[in-house]
Amino acid sequence: MAVSEPSPPAGLLADGAYESLRPGTALLRLTTTHDREGVFDGAWWPRSRNPGAELPGLISALTDRLGPVARVGLDRDSWDELPTRMTVDGRVVRIDSSVVGDDTALVTRGDRDLFSLLVIPPDTPLPAARAAMADAVRTGNLRRAGQILVETGSDRDRPSGPPA
């Protein structure tokens, strides 16, 4: 008889290990401190800068854990042509973009419930990506994305500006 993991407390991400959403696409680490006192609620390692290829898997995985996702906010300079909305699993999700360069994805469930994910650059070597993911979800982490990426060696492939 299989034992299922208990559901997370309301308003928190479910604990999980490294999960491949689809072979060859994003790696998602969903872990919570159970008190949401750190900067990040999880980390996401997309395989490319193509939002059409990467976001559906992320949104589906988050919807499975959080319920319907209303919005995803991303840094415009880190992605190839971001759409303003996307339909995933029959639901329209608004895609917000800014030019803040902060290496995060902000996920909104409902009107106000916000989750912050560290976004690992796609070409990051596996050991550096895993170290960055672990640091992002460490209980009480107060370091920002840029600091985590520099300290783990995950920032070497960051784009220097808008895509050509």
Short mmCIF file of C-alpha atoms in Angstrom, two decimals:
data_model
loop_
_atom_site.label_atom_id
_atom_site.label_comp_id
_atom_site.label_asym_id
_atom_site.label_seq_id
_atom_site.Cartn_x
_atom_site.Cartn_y
_atom_site.Cartn_z
CA MET A 1 0.00 0.00 0.00
CA ALA A 2 1.48 3.33 -1.06
CA VAL A 3 1.73 6.08 1.50
CA SER A 4 0.95 9.54 0.22
CA GLU A 5 2.59 12.66 1.56
CA PRO A 6 0.37 14.87 3.69
CA SER A 7 -0.97 18.02 2.11
CA PRO A 8 0.95 21.18 3.00
CA PRO A 9 -0.57 23.70 5.39
CA ALA A 10 -2.74 26.27 3.62
CA GLY A 11 -0.71 28.96 1.90
CA LEU A 12 2.51 26.95 1.64
CA LEU A 13 4.16 25.04 -1.17
CA ALA A 14 4.31 21.28 -0.83
CA ASP A 15 7.70 19.84 0.02
CA GLY A 16 9.30 17.98 -2.82
CA ALA A 17 12.54 16.88 -4.34
CA TYR A 18 13.97 17.71 -7.71
CA GLU A 19 11.25 16.97 -10.23
CA SER A 20 11.57 16.88 -13.98
CA LEU A 21 8.31 18.27 -15.30
CA ARG A 22 8.74 16.73 -18.74
CA PRO A 23 11.86 15.00 -20.03
CA GLY A 24 14.26 17.66 -21.27
CA THR A 25 12.45 20.67 -19.82
CA ALA A 26 12.36 22.44 -16.48
CA LEU A 27 13.66 21.25 -13.18
CA LEU A 28 11.57 22.45 -10.29
CA ARG A 29 12.43 22.38 -6.62
CA LEU A 30 9.46 23.02 -4.38
CA THR A 31 10.26 23.22 -0.72
CA THR A 32 8.90 25.40 2.00
CA THR A 33 10.22 26.43 5.38
CA HIS A 34 6.67 26.00 6.77
CA ASP A 35 6.88 29.53 8.10
CA ARG A 36 7.61 31.49 4.90
CA GLU A 37 10.24 33.59 6.65
CA GLY A 38 12.85 33.21 3.90
CA VAL A 39 13.08 35.18 0.67
CA PHE A 40 12.11 32.25 -1.59
CA ASP A 41 9.43 29.57 -1.53
CA GLY A 42 11.20 27.43 -4.12
CA ALA A 43 13.48 27.42 -7.13
CA TRP A 44 12.96 26.78 -10.83
CA TRP A 45 15.57 25.70 -13.36
CA PRO A 46 14.15 26.16 -16.87
CA ARG A 47 16.00 24.50 -19.77
CA SER A 48 15.69 27.45 -22.15
CA ARG A 49 14.67 31.10 -22.33
CA ASN A 50 11.60 30.23 -24.40
CA PRO A 51 8.50 31.00 -22.29
CA GLY A 52 6.23 28.96 -24.58
CA ALA A 53 8.30 25.86 -23.88
CA GLU A 54 8.99 26.45 -20.20
CA LEU A 55 6.00 28.15 -18.56
CA PRO A 56 3.27 25.56 -19.25
CA GLY A 57 5.14 22.87 -17.30
CA LEU A 58 5.88 25.23 -14.42
CA ILE A 59 2.30 26.51 -14.25
CA SER A 60 0.86 22.98 -14.38
CA ALA A 61 3.16 21.78 -11.60
CA LEU A 62 2.37 24.78 -9.43
CA THR A 63 -1.37 24.43 -10.07
CA ASP A 64 -1.17 20.81 -8.91
CA ARG A 65 0.34 21.99 -5.60
CA LEU A 66 -1.19 25.41 -5.05
CA GLY A 67 -4.45 25.43 -6.95
CA PRO A 68 -5.13 27.77 -9.86
CA VAL A 69 -2.29 30.15 -10.69
CA ALA A 70 -3.53 33.61 -11.71
CA ARG A 71 -0.25 35.35 -12.63
CA VAL A 72 3.44 34.75 -13.16
CA GLY A 73 5.83 37.69 -13.04
CA LEU A 74 9.19 37.41 -14.83
CA ASP A 75 12.14 39.60 -15.76
CA ARG A 76 11.62 40.59 -19.41
CA ASP A 77 15.36 40.72 -20.18
CA SER A 78 15.85 37.08 -19.17
CA TRP A 79 13.32 35.64 -21.63
CA ASP A 80 12.67 35.53 -25.35
CA GLU A 81 9.50 37.53 -26.11
CA LEU A 82 7.22 37.12 -23.12
CA PRO A 83 3.50 36.89 -23.88
CA THR A 84 1.03 38.88 -21.78
CA ARG A 85 -1.08 35.81 -21.09
CA MET A 86 -1.01 32.09 -21.68
CA THR A 87 -3.64 29.36 -21.55
CA VAL A 88 -2.46 26.34 -19.57
CA ASP A 89 -4.71 23.37 -18.85
CA GLY A 90 -7.73 25.40 -19.99
CA ARG A 91 -7.03 28.36 -17.68
CA VAL A 92 -5.76 31.79 -18.69
CA VAL A 93 -2.70 32.89 -16.72
CA ARG A 94 -1.48 36.47 -16.95
CA ILE A 95 2.25 36.90 -17.57
CA ASP A 96 3.66 40.08 -16.04
CA SER A 97 7.03 41.35 -17.14
CA SER A 98 9.43 43.94 -15.82
CA VAL A 99 13.06 44.86 -16.36
CA VAL A 100 14.24 44.50 -12.80
CA GLY A 101 16.89 41.82 -13.47
CA ASP A 102 16.21 40.09 -10.17
CA ASP A 103 16.31 36.39 -11.21
CA THR A 104 12.95 35.60 -9.64
CA ALA A 105 9.55 34.41 -10.72
CA LEU A 106 6.62 35.74 -8.73
CA VAL A 107 3.62 33.43 -8.78
CA THR A 108 0.20 34.66 -7.68
CA ARG A 109 -2.58 32.35 -6.58
CA GLY A 110 -5.92 34.08 -6.26
CA ASP A 111 -5.80 37.82 -5.70
CA ARG A 112 -2.99 38.21 -3.18
CA ASP A 113 -1.23 34.95 -2.31
CA LEU A 114 2.29 35.44 -3.70
CA PHE A 115 5.07 32.85 -3.98
CA SER A 116 8.63 33.72 -4.93
CA LEU A 117 10.85 31.32 -6.90
CA LEU A 118 14.55 31.70 -7.61
CA VAL A 119 15.09 31.27 -11.37
CA ILE A 120 18.31 29.40 -12.17
CA PRO A 121 19.78 30.39 -15.58
CA PRO A 122 19.17 27.60 -18.14
CA ASP A 123 22.81 26.79 -18.94
CA THR A 124 23.90 26.49 -15.32
CA PRO A 125 25.94 23.34 -14.64
CA LEU A 126 24.07 20.75 -12.55
CA PRO A 127 26.19 21.04 -9.36
CA ALA A 128 25.83 24.85 -9.31
CA ALA A 129 22.08 24.66 -10.02
CA ARG A 130 21.53 22.18 -7.22
CA ALA A 131 23.56 24.32 -4.81
CA ALA A 132 21.55 27.42 -5.76
CA MET A 133 18.25 25.56 -5.33
CA ALA A 134 19.28 24.26 -1.92
CA ASP A 135 20.41 27.73 -0.81
CA ALA A 136 17.18 29.35 -2.02
CA VAL A 137 14.98 27.10 0.08
CA ARG A 138 17.18 26.95 3.17
CA THR A 139 15.14 27.81 6.26
CA GLY A 140 15.46 31.49 7.08
CA ASN A 141 17.41 32.35 3.91
CA LEU A 142 17.52 36.14 3.60
CA ARG A 143 19.89 36.36 0.60
CA ARG A 144 18.60 37.73 -2.70
CA ALA A 145 18.76 35.84 -5.98
CA GLY A 146 21.85 37.59 -7.36
CA GLN A 147 23.86 36.81 -4.24
CA ILE A 148 22.84 33.14 -4.27
CA LEU A 149 23.67 32.80 -7.98
CA VAL A 150 27.09 34.43 -7.59
CA GLU A 151 28.01 32.39 -4.51
CA THR A 152 27.06 29.08 -6.16
CA GLY A 153 28.60 29.88 -9.56
CA SER A 154 25.19 29.86 -11.24
CA ASP A 155 25.35 33.37 -12.70
CA ARG A 156 28.02 32.93 -15.35
CA ASP A 157 25.57 32.51 -18.22
CA ARG A 158 23.24 35.40 -17.42
CA PRO A 159 22.24 37.53 -20.38
CA SER A 160 23.89 40.94 -20.50
CA GLY A 161 20.84 42.70 -21.85
CA PRO A 162 17.67 42.30 -23.91
CA PRO A 163 17.66 39.46 -26.43
CA ALA A 164 18.64 40.45 -29.93
#
